[in-house]
Coordinates of C-alpha atoms in Angstrom, one line a residue:
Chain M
X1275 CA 12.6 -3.1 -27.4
X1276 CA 11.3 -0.1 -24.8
X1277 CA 9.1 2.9 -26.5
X1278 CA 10.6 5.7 -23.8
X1279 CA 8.3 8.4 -24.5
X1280 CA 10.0 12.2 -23.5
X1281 CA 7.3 14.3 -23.5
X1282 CA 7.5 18.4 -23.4
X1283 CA 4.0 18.8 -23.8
X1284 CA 1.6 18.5 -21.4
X1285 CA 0.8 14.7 -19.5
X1286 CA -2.4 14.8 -21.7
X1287 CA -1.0 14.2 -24.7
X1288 CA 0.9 11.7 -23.2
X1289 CA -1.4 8.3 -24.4
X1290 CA -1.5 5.7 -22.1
X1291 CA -1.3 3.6 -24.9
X1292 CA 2.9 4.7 -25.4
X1293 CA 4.7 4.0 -22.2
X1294 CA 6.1 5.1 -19.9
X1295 CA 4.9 8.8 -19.8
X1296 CA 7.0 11.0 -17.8
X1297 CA 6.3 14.4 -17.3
X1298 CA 9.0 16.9 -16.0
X1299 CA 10.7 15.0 -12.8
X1300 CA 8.2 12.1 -12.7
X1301 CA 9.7 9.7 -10.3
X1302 CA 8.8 6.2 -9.5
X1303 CA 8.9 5.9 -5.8
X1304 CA 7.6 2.9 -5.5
X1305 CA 8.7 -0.5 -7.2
X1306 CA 7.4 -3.1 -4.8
X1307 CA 5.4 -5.1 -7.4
X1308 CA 7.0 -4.6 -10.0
X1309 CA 6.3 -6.8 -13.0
X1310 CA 8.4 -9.8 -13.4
X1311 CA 7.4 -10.1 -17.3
X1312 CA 8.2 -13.5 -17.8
X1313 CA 6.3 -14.8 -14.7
X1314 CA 2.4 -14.7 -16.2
X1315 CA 0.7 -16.8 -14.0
X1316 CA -1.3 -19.7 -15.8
X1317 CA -4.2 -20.1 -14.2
X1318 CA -5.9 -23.4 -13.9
X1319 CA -8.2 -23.5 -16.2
X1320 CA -5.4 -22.8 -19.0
X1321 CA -6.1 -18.8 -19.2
X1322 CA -2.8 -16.6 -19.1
X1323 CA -3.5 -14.2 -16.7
X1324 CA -0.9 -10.6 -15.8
X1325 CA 1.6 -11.1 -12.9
X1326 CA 0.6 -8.6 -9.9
X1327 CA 0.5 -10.9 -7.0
X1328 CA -1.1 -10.2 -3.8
X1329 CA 0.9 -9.7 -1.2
X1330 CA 0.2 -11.0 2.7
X1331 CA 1.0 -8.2 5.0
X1332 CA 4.0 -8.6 7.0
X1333 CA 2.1 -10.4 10.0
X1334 CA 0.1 -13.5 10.8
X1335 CA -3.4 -12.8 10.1
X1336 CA -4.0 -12.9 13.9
X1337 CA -1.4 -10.5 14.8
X1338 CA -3.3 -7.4 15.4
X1339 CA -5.8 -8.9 17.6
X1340 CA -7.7 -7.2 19.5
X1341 CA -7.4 -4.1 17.6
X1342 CA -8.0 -5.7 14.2
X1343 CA -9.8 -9.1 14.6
X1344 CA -8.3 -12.0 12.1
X1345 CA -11.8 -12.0 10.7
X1346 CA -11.1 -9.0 9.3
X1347 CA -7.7 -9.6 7.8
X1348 CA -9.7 -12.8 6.4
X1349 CA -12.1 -10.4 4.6
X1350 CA -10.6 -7.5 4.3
X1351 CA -6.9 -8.6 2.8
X1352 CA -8.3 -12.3 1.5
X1353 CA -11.9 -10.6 -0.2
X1354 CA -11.7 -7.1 -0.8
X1355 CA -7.3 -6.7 -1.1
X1356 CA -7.5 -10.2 -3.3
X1357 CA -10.4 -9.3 -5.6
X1358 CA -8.7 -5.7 -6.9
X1359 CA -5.1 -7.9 -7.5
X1360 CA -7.0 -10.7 -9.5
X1361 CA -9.5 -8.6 -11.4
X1362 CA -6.7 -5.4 -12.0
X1363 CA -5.2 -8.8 -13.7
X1364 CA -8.0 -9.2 -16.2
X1365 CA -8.3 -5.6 -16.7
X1366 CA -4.7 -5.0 -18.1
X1367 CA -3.9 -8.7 -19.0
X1368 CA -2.7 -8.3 -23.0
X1369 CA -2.5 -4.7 -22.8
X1370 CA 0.1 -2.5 -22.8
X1371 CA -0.8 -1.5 -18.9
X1372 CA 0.6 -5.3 -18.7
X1373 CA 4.2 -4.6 -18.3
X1374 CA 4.4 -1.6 -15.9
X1375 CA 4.9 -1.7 -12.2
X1376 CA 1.6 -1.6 -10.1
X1377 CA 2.6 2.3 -9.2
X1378 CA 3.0 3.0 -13.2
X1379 CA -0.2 1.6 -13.9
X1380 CA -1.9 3.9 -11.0
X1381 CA -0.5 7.2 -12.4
X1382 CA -1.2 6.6 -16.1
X1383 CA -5.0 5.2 -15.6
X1384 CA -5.5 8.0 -13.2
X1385 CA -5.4 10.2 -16.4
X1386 CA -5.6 13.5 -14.7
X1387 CA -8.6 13.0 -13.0
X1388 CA -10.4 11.2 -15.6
X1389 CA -10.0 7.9 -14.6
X1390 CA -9.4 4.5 -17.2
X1391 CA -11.4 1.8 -16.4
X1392 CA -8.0 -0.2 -14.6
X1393 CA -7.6 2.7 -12.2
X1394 CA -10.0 1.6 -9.6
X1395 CA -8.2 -2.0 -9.0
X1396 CA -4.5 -0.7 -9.8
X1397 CA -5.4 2.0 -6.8
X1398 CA -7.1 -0.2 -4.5
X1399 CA -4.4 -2.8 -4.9
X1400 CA -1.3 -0.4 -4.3
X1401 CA -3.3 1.5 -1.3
X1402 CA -4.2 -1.6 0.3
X1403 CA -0.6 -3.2 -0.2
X1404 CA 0.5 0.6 1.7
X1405 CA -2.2 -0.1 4.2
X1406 CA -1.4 -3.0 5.7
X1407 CA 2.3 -2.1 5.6
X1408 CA 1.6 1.2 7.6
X1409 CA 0.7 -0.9 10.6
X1410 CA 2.0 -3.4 13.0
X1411 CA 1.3 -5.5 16.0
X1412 CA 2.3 -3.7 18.9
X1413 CA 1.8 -0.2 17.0
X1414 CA 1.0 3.2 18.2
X1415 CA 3.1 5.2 20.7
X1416 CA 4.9 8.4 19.3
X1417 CA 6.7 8.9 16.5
X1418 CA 11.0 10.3 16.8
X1419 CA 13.6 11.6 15.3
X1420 CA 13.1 14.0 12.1
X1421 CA 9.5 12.3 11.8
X1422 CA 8.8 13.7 15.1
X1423 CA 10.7 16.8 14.4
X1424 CA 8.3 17.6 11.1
X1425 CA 5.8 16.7 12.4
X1426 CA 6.1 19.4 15.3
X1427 CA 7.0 21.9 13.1
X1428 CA 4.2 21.4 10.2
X1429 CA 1.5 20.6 12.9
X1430 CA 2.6 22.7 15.9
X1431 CA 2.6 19.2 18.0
X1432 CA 1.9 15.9 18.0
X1433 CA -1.0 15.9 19.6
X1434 CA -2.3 18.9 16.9
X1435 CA -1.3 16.5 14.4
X1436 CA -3.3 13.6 15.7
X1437 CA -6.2 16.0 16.4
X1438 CA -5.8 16.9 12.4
X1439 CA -5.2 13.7 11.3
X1440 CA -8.1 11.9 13.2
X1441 CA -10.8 15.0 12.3
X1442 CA -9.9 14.4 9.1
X1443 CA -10.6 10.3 8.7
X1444 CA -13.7 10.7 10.8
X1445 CA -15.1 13.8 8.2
X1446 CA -14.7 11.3 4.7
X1447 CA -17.9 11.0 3.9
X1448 CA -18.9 8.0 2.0
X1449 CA -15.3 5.5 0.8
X1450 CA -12.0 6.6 0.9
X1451 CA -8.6 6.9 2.5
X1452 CA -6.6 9.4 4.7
X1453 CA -3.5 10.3 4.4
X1454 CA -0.5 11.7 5.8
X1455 CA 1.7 12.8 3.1
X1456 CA 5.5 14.7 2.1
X1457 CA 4.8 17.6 -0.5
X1458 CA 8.3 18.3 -1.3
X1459 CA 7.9 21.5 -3.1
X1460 CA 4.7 20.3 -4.4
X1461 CA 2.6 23.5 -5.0
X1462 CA -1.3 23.0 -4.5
X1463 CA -2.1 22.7 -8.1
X1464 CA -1.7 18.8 -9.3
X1465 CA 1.4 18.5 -11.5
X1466 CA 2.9 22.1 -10.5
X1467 CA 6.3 22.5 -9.6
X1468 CA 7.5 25.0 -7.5
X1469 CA 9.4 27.7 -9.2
X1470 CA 10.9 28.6 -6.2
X1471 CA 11.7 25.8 -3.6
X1472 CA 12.8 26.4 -0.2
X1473 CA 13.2 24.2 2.8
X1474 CA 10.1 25.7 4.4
X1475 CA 7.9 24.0 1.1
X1476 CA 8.7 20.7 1.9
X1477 CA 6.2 19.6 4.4
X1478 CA 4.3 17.3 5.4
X1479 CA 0.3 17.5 4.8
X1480 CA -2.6 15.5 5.8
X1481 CA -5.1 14.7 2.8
X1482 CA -8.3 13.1 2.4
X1483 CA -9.1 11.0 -1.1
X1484 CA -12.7 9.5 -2.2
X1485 CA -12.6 6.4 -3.0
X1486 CA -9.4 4.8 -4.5
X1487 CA -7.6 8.2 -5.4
X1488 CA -4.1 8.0 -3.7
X1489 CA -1.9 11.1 -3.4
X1490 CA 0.7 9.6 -5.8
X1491 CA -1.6 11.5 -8.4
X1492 CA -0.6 14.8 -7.2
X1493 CA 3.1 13.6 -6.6
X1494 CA 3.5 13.7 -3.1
X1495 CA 4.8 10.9 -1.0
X1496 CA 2.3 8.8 1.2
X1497 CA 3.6 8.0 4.1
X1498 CA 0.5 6.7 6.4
X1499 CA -3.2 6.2 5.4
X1500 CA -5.8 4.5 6.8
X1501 CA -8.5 2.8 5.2
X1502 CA -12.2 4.2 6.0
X1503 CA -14.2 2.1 3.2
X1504 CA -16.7 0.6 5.9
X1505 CA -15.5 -2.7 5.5
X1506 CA -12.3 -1.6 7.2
X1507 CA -14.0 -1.3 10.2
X1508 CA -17.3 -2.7 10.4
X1509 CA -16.9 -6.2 11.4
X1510 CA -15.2 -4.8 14.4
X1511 CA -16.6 -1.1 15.3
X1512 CA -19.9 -1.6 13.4
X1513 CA -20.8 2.4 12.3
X1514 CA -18.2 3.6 15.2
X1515 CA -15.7 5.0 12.8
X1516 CA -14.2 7.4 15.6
X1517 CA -12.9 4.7 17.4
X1518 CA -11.6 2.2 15.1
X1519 CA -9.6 5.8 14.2
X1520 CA -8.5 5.9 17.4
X1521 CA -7.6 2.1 17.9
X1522 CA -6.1 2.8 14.8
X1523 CA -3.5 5.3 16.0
X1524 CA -3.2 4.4 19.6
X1525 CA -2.0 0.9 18.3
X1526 CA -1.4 -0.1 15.4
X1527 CA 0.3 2.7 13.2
X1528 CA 3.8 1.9 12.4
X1529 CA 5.9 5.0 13.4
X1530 CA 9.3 3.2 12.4
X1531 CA 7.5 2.5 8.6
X1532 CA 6.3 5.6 8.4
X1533 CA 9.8 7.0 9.6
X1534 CA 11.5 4.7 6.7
X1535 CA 8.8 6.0 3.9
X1536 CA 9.7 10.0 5.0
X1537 CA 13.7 8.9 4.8
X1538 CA 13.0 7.9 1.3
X1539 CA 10.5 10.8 0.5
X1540 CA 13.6 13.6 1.3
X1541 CA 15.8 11.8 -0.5
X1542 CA 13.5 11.8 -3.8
X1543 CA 13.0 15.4 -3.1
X1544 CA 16.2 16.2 -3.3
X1545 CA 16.8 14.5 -6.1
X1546 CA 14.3 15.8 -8.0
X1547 CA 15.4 19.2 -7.2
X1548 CA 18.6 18.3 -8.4
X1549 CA 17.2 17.3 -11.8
X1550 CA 14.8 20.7 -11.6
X1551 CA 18.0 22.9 -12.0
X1552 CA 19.5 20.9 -15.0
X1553 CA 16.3 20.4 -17.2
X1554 CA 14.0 23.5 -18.5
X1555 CA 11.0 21.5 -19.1
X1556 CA 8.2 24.0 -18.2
X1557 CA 4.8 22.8 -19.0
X1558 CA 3.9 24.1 -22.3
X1559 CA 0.6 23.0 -23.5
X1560 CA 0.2 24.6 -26.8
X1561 CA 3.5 23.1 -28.5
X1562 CA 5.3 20.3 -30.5
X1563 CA 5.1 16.6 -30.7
X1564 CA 6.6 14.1 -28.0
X1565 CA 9.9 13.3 -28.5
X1566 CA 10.2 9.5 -29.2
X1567 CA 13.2 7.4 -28.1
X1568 CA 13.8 3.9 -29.2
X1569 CA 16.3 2.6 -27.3
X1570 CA 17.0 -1.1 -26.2
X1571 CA 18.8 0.3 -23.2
X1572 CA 16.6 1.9 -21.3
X1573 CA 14.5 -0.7 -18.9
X1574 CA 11.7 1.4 -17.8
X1575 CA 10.9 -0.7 -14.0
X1576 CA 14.7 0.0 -13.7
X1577 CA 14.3 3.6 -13.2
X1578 CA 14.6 5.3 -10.3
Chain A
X1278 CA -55.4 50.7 31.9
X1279 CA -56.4 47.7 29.3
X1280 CA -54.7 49.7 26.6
X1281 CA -51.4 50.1 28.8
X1282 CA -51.4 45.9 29.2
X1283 CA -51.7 45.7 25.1
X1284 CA -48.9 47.9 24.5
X1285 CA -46.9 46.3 27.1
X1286 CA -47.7 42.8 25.5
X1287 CA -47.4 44.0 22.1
X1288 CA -43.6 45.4 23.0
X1289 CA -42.9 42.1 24.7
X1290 CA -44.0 40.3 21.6
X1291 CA -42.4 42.5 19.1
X1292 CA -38.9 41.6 21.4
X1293 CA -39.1 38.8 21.2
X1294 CA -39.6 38.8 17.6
X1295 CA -36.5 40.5 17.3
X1296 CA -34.4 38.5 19.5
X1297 CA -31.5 39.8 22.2
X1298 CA -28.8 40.8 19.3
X1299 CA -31.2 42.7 17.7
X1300 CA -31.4 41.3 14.6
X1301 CA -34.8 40.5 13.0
X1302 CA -35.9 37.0 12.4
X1303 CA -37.9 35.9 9.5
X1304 CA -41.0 34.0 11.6
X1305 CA -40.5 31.4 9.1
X1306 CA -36.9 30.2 10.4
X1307 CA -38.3 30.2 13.7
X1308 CA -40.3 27.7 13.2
X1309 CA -38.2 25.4 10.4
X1310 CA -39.1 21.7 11.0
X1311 CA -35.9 19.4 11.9
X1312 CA -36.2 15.9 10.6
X1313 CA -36.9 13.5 12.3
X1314 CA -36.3 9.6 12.3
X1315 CA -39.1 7.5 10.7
X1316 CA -40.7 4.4 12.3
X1317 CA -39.7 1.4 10.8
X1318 CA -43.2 0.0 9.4
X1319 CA -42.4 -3.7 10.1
X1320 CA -40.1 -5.5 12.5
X1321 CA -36.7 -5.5 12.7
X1322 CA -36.5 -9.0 12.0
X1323 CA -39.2 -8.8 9.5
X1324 CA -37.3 -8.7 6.2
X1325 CA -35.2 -12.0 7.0
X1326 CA -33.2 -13.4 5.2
X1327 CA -32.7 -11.5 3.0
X1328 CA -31.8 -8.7 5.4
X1329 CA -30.8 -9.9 8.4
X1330 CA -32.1 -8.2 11.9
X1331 CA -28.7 -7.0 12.7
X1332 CA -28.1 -5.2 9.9
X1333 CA -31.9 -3.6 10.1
X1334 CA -31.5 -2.4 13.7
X1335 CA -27.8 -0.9 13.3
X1336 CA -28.8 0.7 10.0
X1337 CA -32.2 2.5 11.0
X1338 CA -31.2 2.7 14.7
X1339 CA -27.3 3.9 14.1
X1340 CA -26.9 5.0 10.8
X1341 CA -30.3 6.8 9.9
X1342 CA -30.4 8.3 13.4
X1343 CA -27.0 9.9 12.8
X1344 CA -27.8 11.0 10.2
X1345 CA -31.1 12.6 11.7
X1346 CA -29.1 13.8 14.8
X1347 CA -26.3 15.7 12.0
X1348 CA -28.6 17.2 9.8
X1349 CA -30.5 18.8 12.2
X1350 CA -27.4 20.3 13.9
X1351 CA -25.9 21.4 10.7
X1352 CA -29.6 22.9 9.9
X1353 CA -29.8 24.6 13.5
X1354 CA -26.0 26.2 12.5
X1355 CA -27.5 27.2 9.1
X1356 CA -30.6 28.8 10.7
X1357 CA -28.1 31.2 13.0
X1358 CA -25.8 31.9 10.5
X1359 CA -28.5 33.1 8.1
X1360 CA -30.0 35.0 11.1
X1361 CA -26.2 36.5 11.4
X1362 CA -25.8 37.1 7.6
X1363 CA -22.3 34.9 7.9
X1364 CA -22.4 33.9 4.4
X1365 CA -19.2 32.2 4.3
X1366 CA -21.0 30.2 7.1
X1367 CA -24.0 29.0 4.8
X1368 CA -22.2 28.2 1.9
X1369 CA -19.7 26.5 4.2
X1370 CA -22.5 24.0 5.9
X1371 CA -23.8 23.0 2.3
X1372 CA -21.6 19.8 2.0
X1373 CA -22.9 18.9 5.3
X1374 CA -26.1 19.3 4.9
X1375 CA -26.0 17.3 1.7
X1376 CA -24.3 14.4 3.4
X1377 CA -26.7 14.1 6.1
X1378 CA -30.0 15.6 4.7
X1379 CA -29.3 13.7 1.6
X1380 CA -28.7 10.5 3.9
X1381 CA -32.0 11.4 5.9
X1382 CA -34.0 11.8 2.8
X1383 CA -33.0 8.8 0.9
X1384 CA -33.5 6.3 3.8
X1385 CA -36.7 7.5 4.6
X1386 CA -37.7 6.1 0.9
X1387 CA -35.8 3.3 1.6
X1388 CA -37.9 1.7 4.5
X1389 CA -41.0 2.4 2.4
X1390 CA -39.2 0.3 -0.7
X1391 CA -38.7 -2.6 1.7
X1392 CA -41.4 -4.5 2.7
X1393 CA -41.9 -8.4 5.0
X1394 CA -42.9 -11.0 2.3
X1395 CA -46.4 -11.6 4.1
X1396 CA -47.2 -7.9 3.1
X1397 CA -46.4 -8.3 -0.5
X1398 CA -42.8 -7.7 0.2
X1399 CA -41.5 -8.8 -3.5
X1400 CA -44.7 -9.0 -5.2
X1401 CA -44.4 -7.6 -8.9
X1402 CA -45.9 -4.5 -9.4
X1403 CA -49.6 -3.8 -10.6
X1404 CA -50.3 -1.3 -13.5
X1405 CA -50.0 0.9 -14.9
X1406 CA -46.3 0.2 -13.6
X1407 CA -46.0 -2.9 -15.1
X1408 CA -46.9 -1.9 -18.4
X1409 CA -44.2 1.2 -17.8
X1410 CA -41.6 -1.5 -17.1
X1411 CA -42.0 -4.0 -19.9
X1412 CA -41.8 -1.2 -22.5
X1413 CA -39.2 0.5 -21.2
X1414 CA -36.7 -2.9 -20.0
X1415 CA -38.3 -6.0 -21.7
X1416 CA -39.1 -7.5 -18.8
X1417 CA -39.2 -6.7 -14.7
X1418 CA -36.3 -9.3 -15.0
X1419 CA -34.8 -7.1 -17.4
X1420 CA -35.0 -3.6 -14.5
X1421 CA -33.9 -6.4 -11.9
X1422 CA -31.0 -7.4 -14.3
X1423 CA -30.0 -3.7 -14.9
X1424 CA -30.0 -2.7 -11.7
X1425 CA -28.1 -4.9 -10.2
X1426 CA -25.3 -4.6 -12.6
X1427 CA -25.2 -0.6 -12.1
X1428 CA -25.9 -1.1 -8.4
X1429 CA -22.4 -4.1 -8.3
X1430 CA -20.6 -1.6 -10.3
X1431 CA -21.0 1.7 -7.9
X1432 CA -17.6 2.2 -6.8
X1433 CA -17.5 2.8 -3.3
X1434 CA -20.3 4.2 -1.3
X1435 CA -24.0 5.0 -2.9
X1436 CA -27.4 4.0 -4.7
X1437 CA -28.8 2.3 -7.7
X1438 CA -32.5 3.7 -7.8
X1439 CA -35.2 3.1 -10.8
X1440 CA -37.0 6.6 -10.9
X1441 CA -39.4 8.2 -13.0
X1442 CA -38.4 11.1 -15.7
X1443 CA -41.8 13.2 -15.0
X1444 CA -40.2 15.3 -17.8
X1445 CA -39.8 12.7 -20.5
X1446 CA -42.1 10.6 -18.9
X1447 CA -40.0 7.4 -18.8
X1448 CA -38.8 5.1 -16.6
X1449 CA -34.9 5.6 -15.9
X1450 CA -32.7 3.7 -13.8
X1451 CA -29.7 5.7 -12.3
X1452 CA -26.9 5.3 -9.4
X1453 CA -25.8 8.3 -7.1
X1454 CA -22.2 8.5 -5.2
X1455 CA -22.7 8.6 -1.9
X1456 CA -25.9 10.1 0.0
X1457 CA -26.7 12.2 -3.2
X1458 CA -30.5 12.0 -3.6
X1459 CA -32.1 11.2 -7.2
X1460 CA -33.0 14.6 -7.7
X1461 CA -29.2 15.3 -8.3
X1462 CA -29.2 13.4 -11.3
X1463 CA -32.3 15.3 -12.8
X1464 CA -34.6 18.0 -11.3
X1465 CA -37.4 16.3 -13.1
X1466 CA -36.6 12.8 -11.3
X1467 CA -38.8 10.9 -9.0
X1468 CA -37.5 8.2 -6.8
X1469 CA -39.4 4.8 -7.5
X1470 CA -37.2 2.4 -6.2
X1471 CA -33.8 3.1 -4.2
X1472 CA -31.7 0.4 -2.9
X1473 CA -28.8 1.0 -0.3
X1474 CA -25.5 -0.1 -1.8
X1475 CA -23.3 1.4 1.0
X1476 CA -21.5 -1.5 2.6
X1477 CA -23.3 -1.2 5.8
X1478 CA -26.4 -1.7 3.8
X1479 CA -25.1 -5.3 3.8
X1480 CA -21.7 -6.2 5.3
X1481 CA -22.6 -8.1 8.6
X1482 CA -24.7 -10.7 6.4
X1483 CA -22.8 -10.6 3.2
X1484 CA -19.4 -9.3 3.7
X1485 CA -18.3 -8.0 0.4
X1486 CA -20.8 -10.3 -2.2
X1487 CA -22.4 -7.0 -3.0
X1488 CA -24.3 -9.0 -5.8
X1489 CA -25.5 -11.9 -3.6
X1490 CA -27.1 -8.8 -1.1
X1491 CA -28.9 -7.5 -4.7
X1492 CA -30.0 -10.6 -6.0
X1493 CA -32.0 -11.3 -2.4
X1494 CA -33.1 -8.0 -1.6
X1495 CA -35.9 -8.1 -4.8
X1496 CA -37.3 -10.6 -2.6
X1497 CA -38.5 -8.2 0.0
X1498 CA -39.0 -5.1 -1.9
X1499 CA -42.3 -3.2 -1.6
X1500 CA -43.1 -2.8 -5.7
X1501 CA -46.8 -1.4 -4.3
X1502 CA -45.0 1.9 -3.1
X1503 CA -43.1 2.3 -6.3
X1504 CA -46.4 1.5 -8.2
X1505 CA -48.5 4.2 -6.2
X1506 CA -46.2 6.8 -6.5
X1507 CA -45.5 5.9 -10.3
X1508 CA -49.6 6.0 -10.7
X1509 CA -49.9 9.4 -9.0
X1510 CA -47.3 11.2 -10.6
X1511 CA -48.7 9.7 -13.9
X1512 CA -52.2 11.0 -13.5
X1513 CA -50.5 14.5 -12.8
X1514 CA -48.7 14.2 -15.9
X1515 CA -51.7 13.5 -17.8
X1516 CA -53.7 16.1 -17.0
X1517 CA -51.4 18.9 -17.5

């Protein structure tokens, strides 16, 4: 039996503990990962352990030599990627974080910018799974199509984009990621809708994020990022952040991914707006209880 | 004729105290000190193993010297954007100058924290230090233990330091996102110890065992610095 929480109120009163917690037109975008509930990995020494699995990017490890030395993918995707899957595993195993989908689990530990304890490995293991999925061997080149055609007309050009886009991952101080990212009709303020969507406020923006923050917390759809966490680059480019950036773009993004990711993005959008028009849920802090539905019907990773 | 030649120099001096645009400069900015980057005082290779050479040349030679080179730009923008009264300007260049002046500042402890074993790199420290450390954490294994926890548990990019509280005169030991100095956690704060837990602080040797690269590094760290400055800053306290 499912606990479908409807909630009117605002997402704080929405406890992480009742799942899932939908505020007005919360979409999942994302159900890679999903948890298969009955496949708990047992572990060998006899401990039950939650089922995220770590996935291997879709390449040998070698495959992005030159640009991205195996020794890296060893590290980077077999340490770093590995250790967020296996201890986001601990964190939630037994709890009720334990049968959401990885992207689930990101948004409700995220907790409006005051983060649960599992948000720093749920993050880090969906934005590295995104990571190694937003490039390819053989990448770089331009973008086409109505990628290129947004991007011209958000940007001004390509090469103002890329100008944008590199400033940007060279300027993170400290960890993080960069981003390039559909707003729909988004508004600035995280968890705003736009009372009054046009075409114009759907566009695509370029964000930087400390640490493991993703822009799935503010709703918008990722659609590129690299990773500037040192240990991205330094095996390779030492302190040279500025050019592993430009390695980066010249080749290995994946502009056909990144294409796919936008198709998806415009769809949701429109959806979304869709559902806008029929619902009147405004955010309404000061008002009645949640709504609670129990109802054997409704599969929460189903939704979509 | 004298008297002509003074006036003369004393216009050209009061021009050029004024500057082309006309607008008057505080002596004072004229002369700010940039930073500069510190001499190691040891060898590069000086604190192996435990920090390998590699990571010791491209952290005080690339890193620190960025950070030099940036703050001292950011300051020299500061300097004419005060001189223009383009207050967006300042307040704009703050997050900069944080960044890099902070990364200046707390590397220059750093070096002095770090010390060969030969010259007493890892040595406990002498009183009254000691004595300050046992009441306040058991045992120095006790610091070590707690520090190293805080410092594996920084998320991301920053520093695990033991510093003095000069206003509650106890030992406190406290992490820092990114190059925030100690001072950000507590005017009253006085960096003892800091260690480095920014991945290039030990990624070429250690890769990602953060914990192995604490658990070595107490092997080459200078505990007569942090005693000195503890002692100083205790006789202060004392007599005020």
């Amino acid at each position: 039996m499912i606990v479908a929480v409807t909630a009117s109120s605002s997402f704080l009163s929405c406890s992480p503990l009742l799942l899932p917690c939908q505020g007005p037109n919360r979409r999942l975008q994302w159900r890679r990962n999903d948890k298969r509930r009955l496949a708990t990995k047992v572990a060998v020494s006899g401990v039950i352990t939650a089922g995220f699995e770590l996935k291997p990017p879709p390449y040998p490890l070698d495959a992005l030599e030159p640009h991205m030395s195996r020794e890296t993918l060893d590290y980077h995707w077999g340490k770093h990627h590995r250790t967020y899957v296996e201890n986001l595993n601990k964190q939630i195993v037994g709890t009720d974080l334990d049968t959401l989908s990885l992207e689930e689990v990101v948004l409700l530990s995220y907790n409006r910018g005051n983060m649960l304890p599992a948000f720093n490995n749920a993050a880090q293991a969906w934005n590295h799974e995104f990571f190694w999925e937003s490039i390819q061997p053989g990448g770089g080149g331009k973008p086409t199509g109505d990628l290129l055609r947004l991007i011209e007309r958000d940007f001004g050009s390509f090469e103002e984009f890329l100008e944008r886009f590199k400033s940007a991952a060279a300027s993170n101080f400290g960890s993080g990621w960069t981003w390039l990212a559909y707003k729909a009709n988004r508004l600035e303020v995280a968890n705003a809708v736009n009372p009054l969507p046009t075409e114009e406020d759907k566009k695509l923006v370029i964000v930087k994020t400390p640490n493991a923050v993703n822009p799935l917390v503010w709703d918008y759809s990722p659609l590129l990022t690299i990773d500037t966490w040192e240990h991205a680059y330094y095996l390779d480019f030492e302190n040279r952040r500025p050019e592993y950036i430009n390695t980066f773009m010249e080749k290995l993004v994946s502009w056909e991914t990144v294409s796919t990711r936008l198709e998806a993005a415009r769809v949701r959008a429109t959806q979304r707006e869709q559902e806008g028009t029929d619902t009147e849920d405004e955010e309404n802090p000061d008002d009645e209880e949640p709504e609670v539905y129990l109802d054997s019907d409704i599969d929460v990773s189903e939704v979509d | 004729m004298t008297t002509v030649v003074f006036i003369i120099l004393l216009a050209i001096f009061a021009t050029s105290l004024y500057g082309a645009g006309g607008t008057t400069m505080d002596p004072c900015l004229e002369s700010m000190k940039t930073a500069s980057l510190p001499d190691l005082p040891y060898a590069y290779d000086a604190l192996e193993p435990a920090i390998s050479e590699e990571i010791m040349r491209l952290h005080h030679q690339k890193h620190h010297q960025t950070y030099v080179t940036q703050y001292n730009k950011a300051l020299n923008s500061l300097r004419s954007a005060m001189a223009d009264g383009d207050h967006s300007s300042v307040v704009k260049l703050q997050s900069l100058i944080k960044f890099n002046g902070g990364g200046h500042v707390n590397h220059a402890i750093f070096w002095k924290n770090l010390a060969p074993v030969h010259e007493g790199g890892g040595k406990p420290p002498h009183d009254p230090l000691s004595s300050a450390i046992d009441a306040h954490f058991g045992s120095l294994e006790g610091l070590i233990q707690k520090m190293n926890a805080e410092g594996t548990a920084v998320q991301g990019s920053g520093w695990v330091w033991l510093g003095l509280d000069r206003e509650l005169k106890r030992l406190v030991v406290e992490t820092t996102a990114n190059q925030d100095p100690l001072v950000t956690k507590g005017t009253h704060f006085v960096p003892l110890i800091g260690i480095d837990v920014w991945e290039h602080a030990y990624y070429p040797q250690y890769k990602n065992a953060r914990a192995e690269y604490l658990k070595n590094i107490w092997s080459v760290i200078n505990w007569k610095y942090a005693a000195d400055v503890f002692e100083k800053h205790s006789r202060d306290l004392d007599t005020n």
